[in-house]
Amino acid sequence: MNFKDEILRRRTFAIISHPDAGKTTLTEKFLLFGGAIQVAGAVKSNKIKKSATSDFMEIERQRGISVATSVMSFEYKNILINLLDTPGHKDFAEDTYRTLTAVDSVILVVDSVNGVEDQTRRLMEVCRMRDTPVIVFINKMDRDGKGRFDLLEEIEKELNISLHPMTWPINSGKEFKGVYNLHDQNLRLFSANTKAEDDETVSISNLNDAELDEMLGEKDAAILREDVELVDGVNGELNVDDYLKAKVSPVFFGSAINNFGVKEMLDTFIRIAPVPQDREATTREVEVMEPKLSGFVFKIHANLDPKHRDRIAFFRVCSGRFERNKYYHHVRLDKDVRFSNPYSFLAREKSVIEDAYAGDVVGLFDTGNFKIGDTLTEGEDFFFTGIPSFSPEIFKEVVNKDPMKTKQLEKGLLQLTDEGVAQLFTQFGGTKKIIGCVGELQFEVIQYRLLHEYGAAVEFRALPFYKACWLTSGDTKKLEDFTKFKQANTGEDKDGHIVYLAQSEWFLNTEITNNPEITFHFSSEIHK
Ligand code: G4P
């Protein structure tokens, strides 16, 4: 297959959801369709059980699973699908946000009983920042959920997106009878535990056919007719271009656990989902079909074995072809590097690959050369833009309990923050090291890993900050004065960018009003 066709047959995406909505179950059904796994239950949930927040074995187990299932590649109808996994636990949300920078589209799973939940909102915000095309799967139709119209309205309103139903449900819960495919105009009747190879649909050329009454009963047939008229009248055919521009989201109804409604979605996905896209870089736009390799690291995973400090860097190929043992230019370090054992991932197996194309994710062995956002090229100097860090929500001071281990502690802090586990700030007017995280669980992970991997014992002291903002100004004197007067609330991040640590929304708003010459940024772009 030629270079161009290789890229055109790739689709790289992530499934996102609030925990428990059914992401793992849906992932597994996709893999079954793709023949990547043979039996249900092969994909372990990457959830950290609610009761196990302090159980480090659980965290380690979770880390093991998430490396293995980080990227799942499979083929379906000659399309090569790269499915990137995202952590379910909200404390690891930052990891999920970064993974979303490496995909070309997403499938959002919504639980029909719970509707839009917290995490759903935040994840959609990140998708919107990048105009990522979204397909919505409304799951658990076999349970008594919210009404179909109410659900659609809630999703549209809460997530501020425009929906386009592709299938339409006939009842829900015990009365769930199936879905009508508005695009193909056929009916799939619900049966629990549909097999991957089952492909039984009833084509309905005319909804007014009496056959429909026989199949669904008069009442449900009448409701379906009415619904379809209403929905079709409003929507018409899906405008694929609008979907690709993230202006409209196709919606499917189904039940992942019963493998119902999944195939319709997968078939549509391979038909409409975007191929690997061109990407904006600091100096120019990089076209996916350029023959020279370029790509970036969006995630770094530490080895499970503390005796080996090597890590796996997840590298998204953005253009060209990646080859084993070829020298590439590491832009930040300005040095040439090559990889003798690049990995591709497939469910639980890792295998060494010879080459990879734009759209693929390659696992690179790393001994500390990489941090999030690093770029490899064939010589040109640029970074990809749009890989932001968001403000942490909990801030704590690092207290070194063993001064003899200061060096190890510093190294550990740098390496863990390179991995993106947390953000590190140094307060001005002192050397106070401040760790910022999205969730409490991460502090436990950091404390544990500093001790076990670096031999450094630390404690954390809570700090009264609620948000970090990155500051810029055209007036350097103003910025200098601000940091001088607000020493207790200012510092720098690891890359030397100035940050303001706000105690409360009130303080933040006051400073914004009082300092019009200074811009307060709520996320930092790693590379602008
Ligand atoms: P997540 O990855 O989004 O966190 O969700 P996951 O797939 O683990 O699913 C969460 C729970 O919802 C699981 O039950 C799963 O079996 C169930 N589920 C998924 N899809 C459907 C569906 O279509 N209908 C119904 N009724 N349930 C569904 P659990 O009891 O938490 O776990 P398990 O013991 O069944 O694995």
Coordinates of C-alpha atoms and ligand atoms in Angstrom, one line a residue:
M1 CA 0.0 0.0 0.0
N2 CA 1.4 3.4 -0.8
F3 CA 2.2 6.1 1.7
K4 CA -0.9 8.2 1.1
D5 CA -3.3 5.3 1.3
E6 CA -1.7 4.1 4.5
I7 CA -2.5 7.5 6.1
L8 CA -6.0 7.7 4.6
R9 CA -7.0 4.4 6.1
R10 CA -6.2 5.5 9.7
R11 CA -8.7 6.9 12.2
T12 CA -7.4 7.9 15.6
F13 CA -9.9 8.7 18.3
A14 CA -10.7 8.4 22.0
I15 CA -13.9 7.3 23.9
I16 CA -14.7 9.6 26.7
S17 CA -17.3 9.5 29.4
H18 CA -18.1 10.2 33.0
P19 CA -17.0 7.1 35.0
D20 CA -19.5 4.2 34.8
A21 CA -21.3 5.4 31.7
G22 CA -19.9 2.4 29.8
K23 CA -16.6 3.5 28.2
T24 CA -14.8 0.2 29.0
T25 CA -17.8 -1.9 27.8
L26 CA -18.0 0.0 24.5
T27 CA -14.3 -0.2 24.0
E28 CA -14.5 -4.0 24.4
K29 CA -17.3 -4.3 21.9
F30 CA -15.3 -2.3 19.4
L31 CA -12.3 -4.6 19.9
L32 CA -14.6 -7.6 19.4
F33 CA -15.8 -6.2 16.1
G34 CA -12.2 -5.5 15.1
G35 CA -11.2 -9.1 15.9
A36 CA -8.5 -7.7 18.3
I37 CA -10.0 -9.8 21.2
Q38 CA -12.1 -12.9 21.0
V39 CA -13.9 -12.9 24.3
A40 CA -15.8 -10.4 26.4
G41 CA -14.0 -9.5 29.6
A42 CA -10.6 -9.2 28.0
V43 CA -10.4 -5.5 28.6
K44 CA -10.1 -4.6 32.3
S45 CA -11.7 -1.5 33.5
N46 CA -9.2 1.1 34.2
K47 CA -11.3 2.5 37.0
I48 CA -9.8 2.9 40.5
K49 CA -12.5 1.5 42.7
K50 CA -14.0 4.2 44.9
S51 CA -13.1 2.3 48.1
A52 CA -9.5 2.0 47.1
T53 CA -8.3 5.5 47.1
S54 CA -5.4 4.8 49.5
D55 CA -4.7 1.3 48.2
F56 CA -1.4 1.6 46.3
M57 CA -1.6 -1.9 45.0
E58 CA -4.8 -0.7 43.3
I59 CA -3.0 2.3 41.9
E60 CA -0.1 0.1 40.6
R61 CA -2.6 -2.3 39.1
Q62 CA -4.3 0.6 37.4
R63 CA -1.0 1.9 36.1
G64 CA -0.2 -1.5 34.6
I65 CA -3.6 -1.8 32.9
S66 CA -3.5 1.7 31.6
V67 CA -0.1 1.2 29.9
A68 CA -1.4 -2.0 28.3
T69 CA -4.6 -0.5 27.0
S70 CA -3.3 3.0 26.3
V71 CA -3.5 2.5 22.6
M72 CA -5.6 -0.2 21.1
S73 CA -5.2 -0.6 17.3
F74 CA -7.5 -2.8 15.3
E75 CA -8.8 -3.2 11.8
Y76 CA -12.4 -3.0 10.8
K77 CA -13.4 -3.2 7.1
N78 CA -9.9 -2.3 6.0
I79 CA -9.8 0.8 8.2
L80 CA -7.0 0.9 10.8
I81 CA -8.5 2.3 14.0
N82 CA -6.3 3.6 16.8
L83 CA -8.3 3.9 19.9
L84 CA -6.6 5.9 22.7
D85 CA -7.7 5.1 26.2
T86 CA -8.3 7.8 28.8
P87 CA -8.3 7.4 32.5
G88 CA -11.7 7.2 34.1
H89 CA -10.8 8.7 37.5
K90 CA -11.3 12.4 37.7
D91 CA -8.1 12.9 39.6
F92 CA -6.3 11.9 36.4
A93 CA -8.3 14.3 34.2
E94 CA -5.2 16.2 33.1
D95 CA -4.0 12.9 31.5
T96 CA -7.2 12.6 29.6
Y97 CA -7.1 16.3 28.4
R98 CA -3.6 15.7 27.0
T99 CA -4.6 12.4 25.3
L100 CA -7.4 14.5 23.6
T101 CA -4.6 16.5 21.9
A102 CA -3.4 13.4 20.1
V103 CA -6.7 12.3 18.6
D104 CA -8.6 13.5 15.5
S105 CA -12.1 12.8 16.9
V106 CA -13.9 11.4 19.9
I107 CA -16.9 9.3 20.9
L108 CA -18.7 10.6 23.9
V109 CA -20.7 8.0 26.0
V110 CA -23.6 9.4 28.0
D111 CA -25.6 7.2 30.4
S112 CA -29.3 7.4 29.6
V113 CA -30.2 7.2 33.3
N114 CA -27.8 9.8 34.6
G115 CA -27.7 12.1 31.6
V116 CA -24.9 14.7 31.5
E117 CA -22.5 14.4 34.4
D118 CA -19.6 16.5 35.7
Q119 CA -16.8 14.9 33.8
T120 CA -18.9 14.9 30.6
R121 CA -19.0 18.7 30.8
R122 CA -15.3 19.2 31.4
L123 CA -14.3 16.7 28.6
M124 CA -16.6 18.5 26.1
E125 CA -15.0 21.8 27.0
V126 CA -11.6 20.4 26.0
C127 CA -13.0 19.0 22.8
R128 CA -14.5 22.4 22.0
M129 CA -11.2 24.2 22.6
R130 CA -9.7 22.2 19.7
D131 CA -12.9 21.8 17.6
T132 CA -12.7 18.1 17.8
P133 CA -15.5 16.3 16.0
V134 CA -17.7 14.3 18.4
I135 CA -20.1 11.4 18.0
V136 CA -22.4 10.8 21.0
F137 CA -23.5 7.3 22.1
I138 CA -26.4 7.3 24.5
N139 CA -25.9 4.1 26.5
K140 CA -27.9 1.8 28.7
M141 CA -31.1 2.1 26.8
D142 CA -32.0 -1.2 28.4
R143 CA -32.5 0.7 31.6
D144 CA -35.4 3.0 32.6
G145 CA -33.7 6.2 31.6
K146 CA -34.8 9.7 30.9
G147 CA -37.1 10.3 28.0
R148 CA -35.4 10.4 24.6
F149 CA -36.4 14.0 23.8
D150 CA -35.5 15.2 27.3
L151 CA -32.1 13.5 27.0
L152 CA -31.3 15.2 23.7
E153 CA -32.4 18.5 25.0
E154 CA -30.3 18.1 28.2
I155 CA -27.2 17.2 26.2
E156 CA -27.6 20.0 23.7
K157 CA -28.2 22.6 26.5
E158 CA -25.6 21.4 29.0
L159 CA -22.9 20.7 26.5
N160 CA -23.7 23.5 24.2
I161 CA -23.6 21.2 21.1
S162 CA -26.0 20.7 18.3
L163 CA -27.2 17.0 18.0
H164 CA -28.2 15.0 14.9
P165 CA -29.9 11.7 15.8
M166 CA -28.7 8.9 13.5
T167 CA -30.7 6.2 15.1
W168 CA -34.0 6.5 17.1
P169 CA -34.9 4.3 20.1
I170 CA -38.2 2.5 20.6
N171 CA -38.9 2.8 24.3
S172 CA -36.3 2.1 27.0
G173 CA -35.8 -0.1 30.0
K174 CA -37.8 -3.4 30.0
E175 CA -39.9 -2.1 27.1
F176 CA -36.8 -1.3 24.9
K177 CA -37.6 -2.8 21.5
G178 CA -34.7 -1.6 19.4
V179 CA -33.5 1.3 17.2
Y180 CA -34.6 2.6 13.9
N181 CA -31.7 3.7 11.7
L182 CA -32.7 7.1 10.3
H183 CA -29.9 7.1 7.7
D184 CA -30.3 3.5 6.3
Q185 CA -34.1 3.4 7.1
N186 CA -34.0 0.0 8.7
L187 CA -35.0 -1.4 12.1
R188 CA -32.9 -3.4 14.4
L189 CA -34.9 -5.2 17.0
F190 CA -33.4 -5.4 20.5
S191 CA -32.1 -8.7 21.8
A192 CA -29.8 -9.0 24.8
N193 CA -26.2 -10.0 24.0
T194 CA -26.1 -9.5 20.3
K195 CA -23.0 -11.2 18.8
A196 CA -20.5 -9.3 16.8
E197 CA -21.4 -11.2 13.6
D198 CA -25.1 -10.8 14.0
D199 CA -26.3 -8.4 11.4
E200 CA -30.0 -8.8 11.3
T201 CA -31.8 -5.7 10.4
V202 CA -35.3 -5.3 8.9
S203 CA -35.3 -2.8 6.1
I204 CA -38.3 -0.6 6.2
S205 CA -38.9 1.2 3.0
N206 CA -42.1 2.8 4.2
L207 CA -42.7 3.4 7.9
N208 CA -46.5 3.3 7.2
D209 CA -46.2 -0.4 6.3
A210 CA -48.5 -2.6 8.4
E211 CA -45.4 -4.8 9.0
L212 CA -44.2 -2.2 11.5
D213 CA -47.3 -2.6 13.6
E214 CA -46.8 -6.4 13.6
M215 CA -43.2 -6.1 14.8
L216 CA -43.6 -3.3 17.4
G217 CA -47.2 -3.4 18.3
E218 CA -49.6 -0.7 17.2
K219 CA -48.8 1.8 20.0
D220 CA -45.1 1.7 19.6
A221 CA -45.3 1.8 15.8
A222 CA -47.4 4.9 16.0
I223 CA -45.0 6.6 18.4
L224 CA -42.1 5.7 16.1
R225 CA -43.8 7.1 13.1
E226 CA -44.6 10.3 14.9
D227 CA -41.0 10.6 16.3
V228 CA -39.4 10.0 13.0
E229 CA -41.5 12.5 11.3
L230 CA -40.6 15.1 13.9
V231 CA -36.9 14.3 13.9
D232 CA -36.5 14.0 10.2
G233 CA -38.4 17.2 9.7
V234 CA -36.0 19.1 11.9
N235 CA -32.8 17.4 10.8
G236 CA -32.8 15.9 7.3
E237 CA -29.5 14.2 6.3
L238 CA -26.4 14.6 8.4
N239 CA -24.1 17.3 7.0
V240 CA -20.7 15.5 7.3
D241 CA -18.8 18.7 6.8
D242 CA -20.6 20.3 9.8
Y243 CA -19.7 17.2 11.9
L244 CA -16.0 17.5 10.8
K245 CA -16.0 21.2 11.8
A246 CA -17.5 20.2 15.2
K247 CA -20.7 22.1 14.5
V248 CA -23.0 19.1 14.8
S249 CA -22.7 15.8 16.6
P250 CA -24.3 12.6 15.3
V251 CA -26.1 10.7 18.1
F252 CA -26.7 6.9 18.4
F253 CA -28.8 5.1 21.0
G254 CA -27.9 1.7 22.3
S255 CA -26.8 -0.6 25.0
A256 CA -23.0 -1.4 25.0
I257 CA -23.3 -4.3 27.4
N258 CA -25.7 -6.0 25.0
N259 CA -23.7 -5.0 22.0
F260 CA -26.7 -3.2 20.7
G261 CA -26.5 -0.2 18.5
V262 CA -22.7 -0.4 18.5
K263 CA -22.3 -1.7 15.0
E264 CA -24.4 1.1 13.5
M265 CA -22.2 3.6 15.2
L266 CA -18.9 1.9 14.2
D267 CA -20.1 1.6 10.6
T268 CA -20.9 5.3 10.6
F269 CA -17.7 6.1 12.4
I270 CA -15.5 4.6 9.7
R271 CA -17.6 6.3 7.1
I272 CA -17.5 9.9 8.5
A273 CA -14.7 10.2 11.1
P274 CA -11.8 12.4 10.1
V275 CA -8.6 10.9 8.7
P276 CA -5.4 12.2 10.4
Q277 CA -5.4 15.9 10.2
D278 CA -2.9 18.7 9.5
R279 CA -1.6 20.4 12.6
E280 CA -0.6 23.8 13.6
A281 CA 3.0 24.2 14.7
T282 CA 5.0 27.1 16.0
T283 CA 6.4 28.1 12.7
R284 CA 3.9 26.8 10.2
E285 CA 1.1 24.3 9.5
V286 CA 2.4 20.8 9.2
E287 CA 0.6 18.8 6.5
V288 CA -0.2 15.2 7.3
M289 CA 1.0 14.0 3.9
E290 CA 4.4 15.6 4.1
P291 CA 7.0 12.8 3.6
K292 CA 9.2 13.8 6.5
L293 CA 8.4 12.6 9.9
S294 CA 7.1 14.9 12.7
G295 CA 5.2 14.2 15.8
F296 CA 5.0 14.9 19.5
V297 CA 4.9 13.3 22.9
F298 CA 1.6 13.6 24.7
K299 CA 2.0 11.2 27.5
I300 CA 4.8 9.6 29.5
H301 CA 4.4 6.4 31.5
A302 CA 6.8 5.3 34.2
N303 CA 8.0 1.7 34.4
L304 CA 6.2 -0.4 36.9
D305 CA 9.4 -1.8 38.2
P306 CA 11.0 0.8 40.5
K307 CA 14.4 -0.7 39.9
H308 CA 14.3 0.4 36.3
R309 CA 13.6 4.0 35.9
D310 CA 12.9 3.8 32.2
R311 CA 9.6 5.1 30.9
I312 CA 7.5 4.9 27.8
A313 CA 6.8 8.1 25.9
F314 CA 3.7 8.0 23.8
F315 CA 4.5 9.6 20.5
R316 CA 1.8 10.7 18.0
V317 CA 3.0 10.7 14.4
C318 CA 1.7 13.8 12.8
S319 CA 3.3 13.6 9.3
G320 CA 5.4 11.2 7.3
R321 CA 6.6 7.8 8.3
F322 CA 8.3 6.7 11.5
E323 CA 11.1 4.1 11.1
R324 CA 12.8 1.9 13.6
N325 CA 16.6 2.7 14.0
K326 CA 16.4 5.9 12.0
Y327 CA 17.9 9.1 13.6
Y328 CA 15.4 11.8 14.4
H329 CA 15.9 15.4 15.6
H330 CA 14.8 16.0 19.2
V331 CA 13.9 19.7 18.9
R332 CA 14.1 20.8 22.6
L333 CA 17.4 19.0 23.3
D334 CA 18.7 19.8 19.8
K335 CA 20.1 16.3 19.5
D336 CA 19.6 13.3 17.3
V337 CA 18.0 10.2 18.8
R338 CA 17.0 6.8 17.4
F339 CA 14.8 4.0 18.7
S340 CA 15.7 0.4 18.3
N341 CA 12.6 -0.9 20.0
P342 CA 9.6 1.3 19.2
Y343 CA 6.3 -0.3 20.4
S344 CA 3.0 -0.5 18.9
F345 CA 0.2 -1.4 21.3
L346 CA -2.6 -3.9 20.8
A347 CA -4.8 -4.6 23.7
R348 CA -2.5 -6.3 26.2
E349 CA 0.4 -7.1 23.9
K350 CA 3.2 -4.8 23.0
S351 CA 5.1 -5.5 19.9
V352 CA 8.1 -4.0 18.3
I353 CA 7.3 -2.3 15.0
E354 CA 9.4 -1.4 11.9
D355 CA 7.4 1.7 10.9
A356 CA 4.4 3.8 11.6
Y357 CA 2.4 6.4 9.8
A358 CA 0.7 9.7 10.5
G359 CA -2.2 9.0 12.9
D360 CA -0.4 6.2 14.7
V361 CA 0.9 6.3 18.2
V362 CA 4.3 4.7 18.9
G363 CA 5.7 3.8 22.3
L364 CA 9.3 5.0 22.7
F365 CA 11.6 3.8 25.4
D366 CA 12.8 6.8 27.4
T367 CA 15.5 7.1 30.0
G368 CA 14.6 10.7 30.8
N369 CA 15.0 12.5 27.5
F370 CA 11.4 13.3 27.0
K371 CA 8.8 15.6 28.5
I372 CA 5.2 16.2 27.5
G373 CA 5.0 18.3 24.3
D374 CA 8.5 17.3 22.9
T375 CA 8.8 17.2 19.2
L376 CA 10.7 14.9 16.9
T377 CA 11.4 15.9 13.3
E378 CA 13.8 15.2 10.5
G379 CA 15.8 18.3 11.2
E380 CA 13.4 21.2 11.2
D381 CA 12.9 23.2 14.4
F382 CA 9.2 23.6 15.6
F383 CA 6.8 22.5 18.2
F384 CA 3.2 21.6 17.8
T385 CA 0.8 24.1 19.4
G386 CA -2.4 23.4 21.3
I387 CA -1.0 21.2 24.1
P388 CA -2.0 23.1 27.1
S389 CA -1.6 22.7 30.8
F390 CA -4.7 23.6 32.8
S391 CA -4.7 25.1 36.2
P392 CA -4.4 22.6 39.1
E393 CA -7.1 22.7 41.7
I394 CA -5.3 21.7 44.8
F395 CA -1.9 23.2 45.9
K396 CA 0.5 21.8 48.5
E397 CA 3.9 22.7 49.7
V398 CA 6.5 20.0 49.5
V399 CA 8.1 19.4 52.9
N400 CA 11.4 17.5 52.7
K401 CA 11.6 15.1 55.6
D402 CA 15.1 13.9 54.9
P403 CA 17.6 16.7 54.1
M404 CA 20.2 14.1 53.1
K405 CA 18.0 13.2 50.1
T406 CA 17.5 16.7 48.7
K407 CA 19.1 15.8 45.4
Q408 CA 17.0 12.7 44.9
L409 CA 13.9 14.7 45.8
E410 CA 14.6 17.4 43.3
K411 CA 15.3 14.8 40.6
G412 CA 12.2 12.9 41.5
L413 CA 10.0 16.1 41.4
L414 CA 11.4 17.1 38.0
Q415 CA 10.9 13.6 36.5
L416 CA 7.4 13.1 37.9
T417 CA 6.3 16.6 36.7
D418 CA 7.9 15.9 33.2
E419 CA 5.6 12.9 33.1
G420 CA 2.7 15.3 33.7
V421 CA 1.7 13.7 37.0
A422 CA 1.5 17.2 38.6
Q423 CA 2.7 20.7 38.1
L424 CA 5.6 22.2 40.0
F425 CA 5.8 25.9 40.9
T426 CA 8.6 27.7 42.8
Q427 CA 7.4 30.6 44.9
F428 CA 9.2 34.0 44.4
G429 CA 11.1 35.3 47.4
G430 CA 12.0 31.9 48.7
T431 CA 12.5 28.4 47.4
K432 CA 9.2 27.0 48.5
K433 CA 8.3 24.2 46.1
I434 CA 4.6 23.9 45.4
I435 CA 2.9 21.0 43.8
G436 CA -0.4 21.5 42.0
C437 CA -2.7 18.6 41.1
V438 CA -6.2 18.1 39.9
G439 CA -7.1 15.6 42.7
E440 CA -6.0 14.4 46.1
L441 CA -5.2 10.9 44.8
Q442 CA -2.2 12.3 42.9
F443 CA -0.6 13.6 46.0
E444 CA -0.7 10.1 47.4
V445 CA 0.8 8.7 44.2
I446 CA 3.6 11.3 44.2
Q447 CA 4.5 10.7 47.9
Y448 CA 4.5 7.0 47.3
R449 CA 6.6 7.2 44.1
L450 CA 9.1 9.7 45.5
L451 CA 9.8 7.3 48.4
H452 CA 9.8 4.1 46.4
E453 CA 11.5 5.2 43.2
Y454 CA 13.8 8.0 44.5
G455 CA 14.2 7.2 48.2
A456 CA 12.9 10.7 49.1
A457 CA 10.5 11.0 52.0
V458 CA 8.1 14.0 51.8
E459 CA 5.1 15.4 53.4
F460 CA 2.7 17.9 52.0
R461 CA 1.4 21.1 53.7
A462 CA -1.9 22.3 52.4
L463 CA -1.8 25.8 50.8
P464 CA -4.8 28.1 50.5
F465 CA -4.7 28.5 46.8
Y466 CA -7.5 27.6 44.4
K467 CA -6.2 28.4 41.0
A468 CA -3.0 29.2 39.1
C469 CA -3.0 31.7 36.3
W470 CA -0.1 32.3 33.9
L471 CA 0.8 36.0 33.5
T472 CA 1.9 37.9 30.5
S473 CA 2.2 41.6 29.8
G474 CA 3.5 43.9 27.1
D475 CA 4.7 46.1 30.0
T476 CA 7.6 44.2 31.6
K477 CA 8.0 46.8 34.3
K478 CA 4.4 46.3 35.4
L479 CA 4.8 42.6 35.6
E480 CA 8.0 42.9 37.6
D481 CA 6.3 45.3 40.1
F482 CA 3.3 43.0 40.4
T483 CA 5.5 39.9 41.2
K484 CA 7.5 42.1 43.7
F485 CA 4.4 43.3 45.6
K486 CA 2.7 39.9 45.5
Q487 CA 5.6 37.7 46.4
A488 CA 3.5 35.3 48.4
N489 CA 1.2 34.8 45.5
T490 CA 3.5 34.6 42.6
G491 CA 6.2 32.2 41.4
E492 CA 7.3 30.4 38.3
D493 CA 6.5 27.1 36.7
K494 CA 9.1 24.6 35.6
D495 CA 9.6 26.4 32.3
G496 CA 10.2 29.8 34.0
H497 CA 6.7 31.2 33.1
I498 CA 5.3 33.6 35.7
V499 CA 2.3 32.3 37.6
Y500 CA -0.2 34.0 40.0
L501 CA -1.6 31.8 42.7
A502 CA -5.0 33.0 43.7
Q503 CA -6.6 32.3 47.1
S504 CA -10.1 32.8 45.9
E505 CA -12.2 33.9 43.0
W506 CA -12.7 37.3 44.6
F507 CA -8.9 37.9 44.9
L508 CA -8.4 36.8 41.3
N509 CA -11.1 39.0 40.0
T510 CA -9.8 42.0 42.0
E511 CA -6.3 41.5 40.6
I512 CA -7.6 41.2 37.1
T513 CA -9.6 44.4 37.5
N514 CA -6.7 46.3 39.1
N515 CA -4.1 45.2 36.6
P516 CA -5.5 45.8 33.1
E517 CA -2.0 45.8 31.6
I518 CA -1.5 42.1 32.7
T519 CA -3.2 39.2 31.0
F520 CA -4.2 36.3 33.2
H521 CA -4.3 33.0 31.3
F522 CA -6.3 30.1 32.6
S523 CA -4.3 27.5 30.8
S524 CA -0.7 27.5 29.7
E525 CA 0.3 26.4 26.2
I526 CA 3.4 24.3 26.5
H527 CA 4.5 25.7 23.2
K528 CA 3.0 28.8 21.8
Ligands
G4P1 P1 -16.7 3.1 32.4 O1 -15.6 2.4 31.7 O2 -17.3 4.2 31.7 O3 -16.4 3.5 33.8 O4 -18.0 2.1 32.5 P2 -18.0 0.5 32.4 O5 -17.9 0.1 31.0 O6 -17.1 -0.1 33.3 O7 -19.5 0.3 32.8 C1 -20.0 0.6 34.1 C2 -21.1 -0.3 34.5 O8 -22.2 -0.2 33.6 C3 -20.7 -1.8 34.4 O9 -21.4 -2.4 35.5 C4 -21.3 -2.2 33.1 O10 -21.5 -3.6 33.1 C5 -22.6 -1.4 33.0 N1 -23.0 -1.2 31.7 C6 -22.3 -0.8 30.6 N2 -23.1 -0.8 29.5 C7 -24.4 -1.0 29.9 C8 -25.7 -1.1 29.3 O11 -25.8 -0.9 28.1 N3 -26.7 -1.5 30.0 C9 -26.6 -1.7 31.4 N4 -27.7 -2.0 32.0 N5 -25.4 -1.7 32.0 C10 -24.3 -1.3 31.3 P3 -20.8 -2.8 36.9 O12 -21.8 -3.5 37.7 O13 -20.2 -1.5 37.5 O14 -19.5 -3.6 36.5 P4 -19.5 -5.1 36.0 O15 -19.4 -5.9 37.3 O16 -20.8 -5.4 35.3 O17 -18.3 -5.2 35.2

